[in-house]
Amino acid sequence: MSLRDILIAQIRAQGPMRLDAYISACLLHPQHGYYTTATPFGSAGDFITAPEISQMFGELIGLALAQAWLDQGALTPFTLAELGPGRGTLMADALRAASRVPGFIAGAQIVLLEASPALREVQKQTLKSHAPQWIDRIDELPEQPTFLIANEFFDALPIRQFVRDGAKWRERHVGVTDGQLTFGLGPAQPQPALMHRLDDTKDGDLIEDCAAAAPLLSTISNRIASHGGAALVFDYGDWRTLGDTLQAVRGHASADPLVSPGQADLTAHVDFEALLHAVVPCTASRVTPQGVFLERLGITARAQALAKTLSGAALDAHVAAHRRLTHPQEMGNLFKTFGIVPKGAAMLPGLET
Ligand code: SAH
């Protein structure tokens, strides 16, 4: 039975499904989920992420975290954590670069939050010399200084969508019509958690809510506020998102999110305002375009140094990768980053409060 058939049977038995439950099943169903079964990254996969585009991304992040670690007194032991590490490429590049900083690797305990057993296997291979540990829930992060990175993790968390109807909201759900999965709208209901969105929306507007994001960030901020550390979050999205941003990608092309559940990546834009509300125990930086951040950390100097070792097609690919990561019309502007540090600590390099 395919995931599509399973979901259709479930909806016929129990009624329309909430969108967050649909997205969860598509991404993480134990037998048929997209992340559970596939290793979707890279040029052969369905999409490519910044660390898979160039080693420079992970290197600069590793050095930025190592600088924050030095600024806070080189506390050891400490946790070096990643949320949703994919193939482990970012962490491997970060560790290689940060190994130049005396004491950093020896003091680091690598902790990975990863839901997909298939990707855990890949991470195990990529990071075998660093003996990583995996956790299932964020509150399993050790009670010690915590330096954490998340790239394209929050966009994979399930969202709900609501359409405004007067001062109430109709929730978008997934139903079945003529044997096909289709979107529908539930009855108009008050949504106390969405009160603040009555200020900037009008009748018929669609907004999104990612309930899982804030508790994750709030646990991370509490760790960092109590023990020291820093977090760097990268994702695509904006301040207070408006409209339908759910997208499915399959084979580097956009797809219909309802057509082949479990076989396409599903993501939604991240609402940075909602994320930043959850980090109040710490100081947060401004939300900064990825391109600006990487330029401030010296990506162009690193690109030039690497270019000296390359020629022909490899050099062309390297130049294209640099542009792709930083150019405003590529990932440079759509992707944003922010950092958090304990109150009173120096902000991460490349970011400002
Ligand atoms: N950071 C990587 C991969 C991004 S894709 C990169 O930049 O290449 C999203 C990652 O988050 C995958 O590793 C996926 O398996 C993981 N993931 C998605 N939802 C998750 C959840 N709810 N809990 C833990 N990991 C999750």
Tab-separated table of C-alpha atoms and ligand atoms in Angstrom:
chain	number	residue	atom	x	y	z
A	1	MET	CA	0.000	0.000	0.000
A	2	SER	CA	1.413	3.411	-0.952
A	3	LEU	CA	1.379	6.344	1.467
A	4	ARG	CA	-1.252	7.971	-0.767
A	5	ASP	CA	-3.557	4.958	-0.349
A	6	ILE	CA	-2.900	4.849	3.399
A	7	LEU	CA	-3.786	8.544	3.783
A	8	ILE	CA	-6.903	8.255	1.595
A	9	ALA	CA	-8.122	5.294	3.686
A	10	GLN	CA	-7.428	7.203	6.892
A	11	ILE	CA	-9.290	10.320	5.693
A	12	ARG	CA	-12.262	8.206	4.544
A	13	ALA	CA	-12.410	6.602	7.999
A	14	GLN	CA	-11.702	9.627	10.195
A	15	GLY	CA	-12.524	12.716	8.135
A	16	PRO	CA	-10.282	15.488	6.771
A	17	MET	CA	-6.718	15.664	8.059
A	18	ARG	CA	-4.971	18.673	9.510
A	19	LEU	CA	-2.192	19.962	7.267
A	20	ASP	CA	0.493	19.477	9.940
A	21	ALA	CA	-0.482	15.792	10.265
A	22	TYR	CA	-0.370	15.415	6.474
A	23	ILE	CA	3.094	17.028	6.247
A	24	SER	CA	4.395	14.900	9.137
A	25	ALA	CA	3.212	11.722	7.430
A	26	CYS	CA	4.748	12.776	4.091
A	27	LEU	CA	8.137	13.581	5.605
A	28	LEU	CA	8.503	11.157	8.487
A	29	HIS	CA	6.096	8.204	8.072
A	30	PRO	CA	8.148	5.235	9.387
A	31	GLN	CA	7.873	3.202	6.154
A	32	HIS	CA	7.045	5.742	3.457
A	33	GLY	CA	8.213	9.173	4.664
A	34	TYR	CA	10.366	11.281	2.391
A	35	TYR	CA	13.197	11.712	4.897
A	36	THR	CA	12.768	8.252	6.378
A	37	THR	CA	13.240	6.413	3.125
A	38	ALA	CA	15.284	8.618	0.855
A	39	THR	CA	18.560	10.454	0.945
A	40	PRO	CA	17.276	13.418	-0.964
A	41	PHE	CA	20.177	15.861	-1.093
A	42	GLY	CA	22.768	16.814	-3.658
A	43	SER	CA	22.757	17.090	-7.419
A	44	ALA	CA	21.377	13.541	-7.795
A	45	GLY	CA	18.633	14.137	-5.211
A	46	ASP	CA	15.614	16.404	-5.262
A	47	PHE	CA	17.201	19.604	-4.036
A	48	ILE	CA	20.540	21.013	-2.992
A	49	THR	CA	21.291	22.841	0.237
A	50	ALA	CA	24.020	25.379	1.045
A	51	PRO	CA	26.498	22.920	2.640
A	52	GLU	CA	26.131	20.629	-0.392
A	53	ILE	CA	26.840	23.551	-2.743
A	54	SER	CA	30.236	24.382	-1.265
A	55	GLN	CA	32.507	23.414	1.619
A	56	MET	CA	32.914	27.149	2.309
A	57	PHE	CA	29.490	27.325	3.975
A	58	GLY	CA	30.275	24.825	6.738
A	59	GLU	CA	33.835	26.087	7.137
A	60	LEU	CA	32.747	29.655	7.851
A	61	ILE	CA	30.039	28.483	10.265
A	62	GLY	CA	32.550	26.288	12.104
A	63	LEU	CA	34.891	29.236	12.487
A	64	ALA	CA	32.094	31.577	13.600
A	65	LEU	CA	31.037	29.129	16.336
A	66	ALA	CA	34.670	28.579	17.372
A	67	GLN	CA	35.085	32.370	17.673
A	68	ALA	CA	31.996	32.554	19.925
A	69	TRP	CA	33.439	29.686	21.978
A	70	LEU	CA	36.725	31.583	22.404
A	71	ASP	CA	34.873	34.833	23.203
A	72	GLN	CA	33.029	33.064	26.035
A	73	GLY	CA	36.216	31.694	27.597
A	74	ALA	CA	36.694	28.356	25.740
A	75	LEU	CA	34.378	26.475	28.118
A	76	THR	CA	34.871	22.671	28.063
A	77	PRO	CA	33.347	20.202	27.726
A	78	PHE	CA	30.676	21.645	25.476
A	79	THR	CA	28.016	20.415	23.090
A	80	LEU	CA	28.396	21.098	19.383
A	81	ALA	CA	24.894	20.372	18.136
A	82	GLU	CA	23.084	20.346	14.820
A	83	LEU	CA	19.372	20.089	14.079
A	84	GLY	CA	18.516	18.037	10.966
A	85	PRO	CA	22.095	17.503	9.748
A	86	GLY	CA	21.114	15.913	6.396
A	87	ARG	CA	24.209	14.128	5.084
A	88	GLY	CA	26.452	15.540	7.833
A	89	THR	CA	28.350	17.678	5.330
A	90	LEU	CA	27.975	20.976	7.183
A	91	MET	CA	29.171	19.475	10.478
A	92	ALA	CA	32.130	17.756	8.778
A	93	ASP	CA	33.223	20.998	7.076
A	94	ALA	CA	32.727	22.984	10.297
A	95	LEU	CA	34.834	20.510	12.297
A	96	ARG	CA	37.631	20.500	9.722
A	97	ALA	CA	37.866	24.298	9.765
A	98	ALA	CA	37.506	24.620	13.549
A	99	SER	CA	40.190	21.992	14.162
A	100	ARG	CA	42.668	24.862	13.671
A	101	VAL	CA	41.400	26.364	16.938
A	102	PRO	CA	43.349	24.692	19.802
A	103	GLY	CA	41.131	22.761	22.236
A	104	PHE	CA	37.892	23.131	20.270
A	105	ILE	CA	37.637	19.600	18.840
A	106	ALA	CA	38.927	17.948	22.022
A	107	GLY	CA	36.295	19.744	24.107
A	108	ALA	CA	33.374	19.205	21.718
A	109	GLN	CA	30.718	16.557	22.205
A	110	ILE	CA	28.845	16.242	18.886
A	111	VAL	CA	25.071	15.887	19.334
A	112	LEU	CA	22.690	15.517	16.387
A	113	LEU	CA	18.887	15.811	16.402
A	114	GLU	CA	17.763	13.693	13.446
A	115	ALA	CA	14.439	11.955	12.876
A	116	SER	CA	15.389	9.858	9.847
A	117	PRO	CA	17.123	6.490	10.453
A	118	ALA	CA	18.382	6.502	6.833
A	119	LEU	CA	20.012	9.916	7.286
A	120	ARG	CA	21.440	8.914	10.688
A	121	GLU	CA	23.303	6.135	8.830
A	122	VAL	CA	24.704	8.630	6.325
A	123	GLN	CA	25.722	10.999	9.162
A	124	LYS	CA	27.410	8.115	10.970
A	125	GLN	CA	29.609	7.536	7.923
A	126	THR	CA	30.387	11.198	7.285
A	127	LEU	CA	31.243	11.923	10.939
A	128	LYS	CA	32.714	8.586	12.028
A	129	SER	CA	35.953	10.066	13.305
A	130	HIS	CA	34.033	12.355	15.699
A	131	ALA	CA	31.803	9.811	17.509
A	132	PRO	CA	28.534	11.789	17.316
A	133	GLN	CA	25.531	11.023	19.527
A	134	TRP	CA	21.962	11.231	18.284
A	135	ILE	CA	18.990	12.533	20.216
A	136	ASP	CA	15.266	12.169	19.475
A	137	ARG	CA	14.068	15.215	21.392
A	138	ILE	CA	15.558	18.628	21.997
A	139	ASP	CA	15.334	18.356	25.792
A	140	GLU	CA	17.919	15.544	25.607
A	141	LEU	CA	20.580	18.186	24.825
A	142	PRO	CA	23.165	17.827	27.630
A	143	GLU	CA	23.102	20.443	30.411
A	144	GLN	CA	26.359	22.154	29.398
A	145	PRO	CA	27.542	24.982	27.118
A	146	THR	CA	25.835	24.479	23.747
A	147	PHE	CA	26.937	25.721	20.335
A	148	LEU	CA	24.261	24.848	17.809
A	149	ILE	CA	23.578	25.129	14.115
A	150	ALA	CA	20.400	24.560	12.100
A	151	ASN	CA	20.317	24.901	8.324
A	152	GLU	CA	17.039	24.309	6.493
A	153	PHE	CA	15.628	22.527	9.532
A	154	PHE	CA	12.765	24.809	10.581
A	155	ASP	CA	11.341	24.903	7.030
A	156	ALA	CA	10.797	21.128	7.291
A	157	LEU	CA	8.635	21.361	10.414
A	158	PRO	CA	4.902	20.833	9.800
A	159	ILE	CA	2.698	23.909	9.542
A	160	ARG	CA	-1.010	24.609	9.735
A	161	GLN	CA	-2.721	27.110	7.446
A	162	PHE	CA	-5.667	29.343	8.312
A	163	VAL	CA	-7.861	31.533	6.113
A	164	ARG	CA	-9.311	34.614	7.781
A	165	ASP	CA	-13.087	34.840	8.031
A	166	GLY	CA	-14.132	37.992	9.914
A	167	ALA	CA	-12.456	37.770	13.332
A	168	LYS	CA	-12.289	33.968	13.022
A	169	TRP	CA	-10.210	31.537	11.002
A	170	ARG	CA	-11.011	28.555	8.779
A	171	GLU	CA	-8.316	25.875	8.918
A	172	ARG	CA	-7.111	24.389	5.635
A	173	HIS	CA	-7.178	20.612	5.691
A	174	VAL	CA	-6.604	17.666	3.372
A	175	GLY	CA	-9.657	15.698	2.260
A	176	VAL	CA	-10.592	13.277	-0.504
A	177	THR	CA	-12.730	14.190	-3.531
A	178	ASP	CA	-13.341	11.719	-6.384
A	179	GLY	CA	-10.514	9.501	-5.143
A	180	GLN	CA	-7.981	12.389	-5.113
A	181	LEU	CA	-6.408	14.206	-2.184
A	182	THR	CA	-7.741	17.776	-2.172
A	183	PHE	CA	-7.539	20.864	0.031
A	184	GLY	CA	-10.636	22.011	1.890
A	185	LEU	CA	-11.544	24.494	4.613
A	186	GLY	CA	-12.928	23.725	8.055
A	187	PRO	CA	-15.560	25.826	9.863
A	188	ALA	CA	-14.758	29.377	11.033
A	189	GLN	CA	-13.447	29.268	14.596
A	190	PRO	CA	-11.730	31.689	16.931
A	191	GLN	CA	-7.960	31.036	17.256
A	192	PRO	CA	-6.594	32.773	20.366
A	193	ALA	CA	-2.990	32.046	19.308
A	194	LEU	CA	-3.563	34.017	16.093
A	195	MET	CA	-5.022	37.175	17.672
A	196	HIS	CA	-1.970	39.244	16.681
A	197	ARG	CA	-2.549	38.391	13.028
A	198	LEU	CA	-5.899	40.177	13.027
A	199	ASP	CA	-3.851	43.413	12.868
A	200	ASP	CA	-2.093	42.767	9.575
A	201	THR	CA	-4.560	40.610	7.620
A	202	LYS	CA	-7.924	41.063	5.915
A	203	ASP	CA	-10.775	38.705	5.108
A	204	GLY	CA	-9.667	35.841	2.860
A	205	ASP	CA	-5.926	36.153	3.690
A	206	LEU	CA	-4.078	32.919	4.396
A	207	ILE	CA	-1.527	32.676	7.190
A	208	GLU	CA	0.672	29.859	8.442
A	209	ASP	CA	1.542	28.683	11.919
A	210	CYS	CA	4.393	26.343	12.856
A	211	ALA	CA	3.614	25.293	16.421
A	212	ALA	CA	6.662	23.017	16.758
A	213	ALA	CA	9.261	25.745	16.142
A	214	ALA	CA	8.933	27.940	19.233
A	215	PRO	CA	9.246	25.187	21.901
A	216	LEU	CA	12.413	23.885	20.188
A	217	LEU	CA	14.038	27.296	20.149
A	218	SER	CA	12.939	28.078	23.636
A	219	THR	CA	14.647	24.912	24.988
A	220	ILE	CA	17.808	25.811	23.063
A	221	SER	CA	17.756	29.398	24.386
A	222	ASN	CA	17.340	28.176	27.944
A	223	ARG	CA	20.402	25.906	27.584
A	224	ILE	CA	22.463	28.742	26.152
A	225	ALA	CA	21.248	31.272	28.731
A	226	SER	CA	22.079	28.955	31.651
A	227	HIS	CA	25.346	27.361	30.490
A	228	GLY	CA	26.748	29.603	27.731
A	229	GLY	CA	26.986	28.920	24.020
A	230	ALA	CA	25.469	30.221	20.809
A	231	ALA	CA	23.093	29.179	18.036
A	232	LEU	CA	23.076	30.035	14.355
A	233	VAL	CA	19.888	29.418	12.378
A	234	PHE	CA	19.673	29.582	8.575
A	235	ASP	CA	16.461	29.243	6.617
A	236	TYR	CA	14.389	30.778	3.922
A	237	GLY	CA	11.480	32.950	4.811
A	238	ASP	CA	10.742	36.372	6.142
A	239	TRP	CA	9.464	38.484	9.012
A	240	ARG	CA	5.792	37.527	9.563
A	241	THR	CA	4.900	35.463	6.499
A	242	LEU	CA	1.640	36.013	4.639
A	243	GLY	CA	0.109	33.703	2.030
A	244	ASP	CA	0.549	30.061	1.087
A	245	THR	CA	4.255	29.150	1.082
A	246	LEU	CA	3.886	25.369	1.242
A	247	GLN	CA	5.953	23.912	-1.556
A	248	ALA	CA	6.803	20.473	-2.830
A	249	VAL	CA	10.029	19.765	-4.699
A	250	ARG	CA	10.758	16.599	-6.579
A	251	GLY	CA	13.705	16.077	-8.937
A	252	HIS	CA	14.768	19.775	-8.674
A	253	ALA	CA	11.309	20.866	-9.947
A	254	SER	CA	8.297	22.103	-8.062
A	255	ALA	CA	5.447	19.639	-7.665
A	256	ASP	CA	1.882	19.564	-6.310
A	257	PRO	CA	2.103	18.896	-2.537
A	258	LEU	CA	-0.875	16.501	-2.723
A	259	VAL	CA	0.108	14.425	-5.743
A	260	SER	CA	2.772	12.044	-4.497
A	261	PRO	CA	2.891	12.049	-0.698
A	262	GLY	CA	6.227	10.800	0.643
A	263	GLN	CA	7.996	11.239	-2.679
A	264	ALA	CA	8.548	14.985	-2.686
A	265	ASP	CA	10.183	17.296	-0.167
A	266	LEU	CA	7.634	19.546	1.538
A	267	THR	CA	8.717	22.836	3.090
A	268	ALA	CA	7.235	26.177	4.078
A	269	HIS	CA	8.785	29.582	4.596
A	270	VAL	CA	9.989	30.230	8.107
A	271	ASP	CA	8.382	33.083	10.034
A	272	PHE	CA	11.416	34.688	11.662
A	273	GLU	CA	9.264	36.851	13.901
A	274	ALA	CA	7.767	33.739	15.507
A	275	LEU	CA	11.223	32.156	15.930
A	276	LEU	CA	12.662	35.257	17.575
A	277	HIS	CA	9.805	35.479	20.055
A	278	ALA	CA	10.996	32.157	21.474
A	279	VAL	CA	14.576	33.221	22.173
A	280	VAL	CA	13.936	35.901	24.818
A	281	PRO	CA	16.216	34.383	27.510
A	282	CYS	CA	19.120	35.190	25.127
A	283	THR	CA	20.254	38.128	23.000
A	284	ALA	CA	19.301	37.647	19.354
A	285	SER	CA	21.007	39.294	16.410
A	286	ARG	CA	19.146	41.047	13.634
A	287	VAL	CA	17.823	38.728	10.960
A	288	THR	CA	20.492	39.050	8.273
A	289	PRO	CA	20.560	37.918	4.630
A	290	GLN	CA	22.773	34.837	4.183
A	291	GLY	CA	24.827	36.559	1.466
A	292	VAL	CA	25.631	39.542	3.693
A	293	PHE	CA	26.604	37.271	6.592
A	294	LEU	CA	28.926	35.110	4.465
A	295	GLU	CA	30.577	38.175	2.909
A	296	ARG	CA	31.210	39.637	6.369
A	297	LEU	CA	32.873	36.378	7.408
A	298	GLY	CA	35.220	36.580	4.419
A	299	ILE	CA	33.763	34.087	1.949
A	300	THR	CA	35.309	35.969	-0.963
A	301	ALA	CA	38.850	35.643	0.445
A	302	ARG	CA	38.237	31.941	1.110
A	303	ALA	CA	36.822	31.498	-2.406
A	304	GLN	CA	39.911	33.132	-3.913
A	305	ALA	CA	42.255	30.910	-1.882
A	306	LEU	CA	40.399	27.773	-2.976
A	307	ALA	CA	40.286	28.985	-6.599
A	308	LYS	CA	44.120	28.898	-6.747
A	309	THR	CA	43.987	25.108	-6.390
A	310	LEU	CA	41.379	24.613	-9.149
A	311	SER	CA	41.165	24.823	-12.932
A	312	GLY	CA	38.780	24.057	-15.809
A	313	ALA	CA	35.313	22.747	-14.952
A	314	ALA	CA	36.116	22.494	-11.227
A	315	LEU	CA	37.031	26.199	-11.145
A	316	ASP	CA	33.848	27.138	-13.042
A	317	ALA	CA	31.760	25.100	-10.565
A	318	HIS	CA	33.508	26.755	-7.622
A	319	VAL	CA	32.864	30.263	-8.963
A	320	ALA	CA	29.202	29.356	-9.583
A	321	ALA	CA	28.893	27.931	-6.051
A	322	HIS	CA	30.228	31.133	-4.480
A	323	ARG	CA	27.710	33.155	-6.483
A	324	ARG	CA	24.870	30.795	-5.642
A	325	LEU	CA	25.460	31.050	-1.904
A	326	THR	CA	25.810	34.825	-1.795
A	327	HIS	CA	24.189	36.596	-4.759
A	328	PRO	CA	20.959	38.443	-3.891
A	329	GLN	CA	19.186	36.869	-6.866
A	330	GLU	CA	20.241	33.372	-5.843
A	331	MET	CA	20.298	32.200	-2.194
A	332	GLY	CA	21.904	35.373	-0.826
A	333	ASN	CA	18.708	37.227	-0.002
A	334	LEU	CA	15.965	34.600	0.232
A	335	PHE	CA	17.923	32.763	2.909
A	336	LYS	CA	18.323	34.548	6.203
A	337	THR	CA	20.275	33.931	9.366
A	338	PHE	CA	20.209	35.028	12.960
A	339	GLY	CA	22.337	34.151	15.961
A	340	ILE	CA	21.690	33.976	19.667
A	341	VAL	CA	24.124	34.266	22.573
A	342	PRO	CA	23.685	34.630	26.345
A	343	LYS	CA	22.744	38.131	27.482
A	344	GLY	CA	25.922	40.180	27.909
A	345	ALA	CA	28.078	37.916	25.671
A	346	ALA	CA	29.682	39.080	22.414
A	347	MET	CA	27.461	38.491	19.382
A	348	LEU	CA	28.647	35.923	16.814
A	349	PRO	CA	30.970	37.351	14.163
A	350	GLY	CA	29.156	38.634	11.077
A	351	LEU	CA	25.980	39.480	13.007
A	352	GLU	CA	24.846	42.526	14.961
A	353	THR	CA	22.175	43.218	17.557
B	1	SAH	N1	20.756	20.634	7.263
B	1	SAH	C1	20.870	19.757	6.120
B	1	SAH	C2	19.550	19.045	5.767
B	1	SAH	C3	18.305	19.881	5.622
B	1	SAH	S1	16.860	18.911	5.260
B	1	SAH	C4	21.422	20.511	4.949
B	1	SAH	O1	21.507	21.727	5.022
B	1	SAH	O2	21.800	19.883	3.953
B	1	SAH	C5	16.068	18.712	6.823
B	1	SAH	C6	16.757	17.790	7.797
B	1	SAH	O3	15.990	17.775	9.006
B	1	SAH	C7	16.886	16.334	7.389
B	1	SAH	O4	18.070	15.812	7.948
B	1	SAH	C8	15.636	15.714	8.017
B	1	SAH	O5	15.685	14.317	8.152
B	1	SAH	C9	15.612	16.425	9.338
B	1	SAH	N2	14.297	16.528	9.974
B	1	SAH	C10	13.140	16.935	9.398
B	1	SAH	N3	12.149	16.990	10.304
B	1	SAH	C11	12.689	16.619	11.492
B	1	SAH	C12	12.172	16.502	12.826
B	1	SAH	N4	10.903	16.764	13.086
B	1	SAH	N5	13.036	16.110	13.794
B	1	SAH	C13	14.340	15.851	13.529
B	1	SAH	N6	14.883	15.959	12.284
B	1	SAH	C14	14.073	16.321	11.289
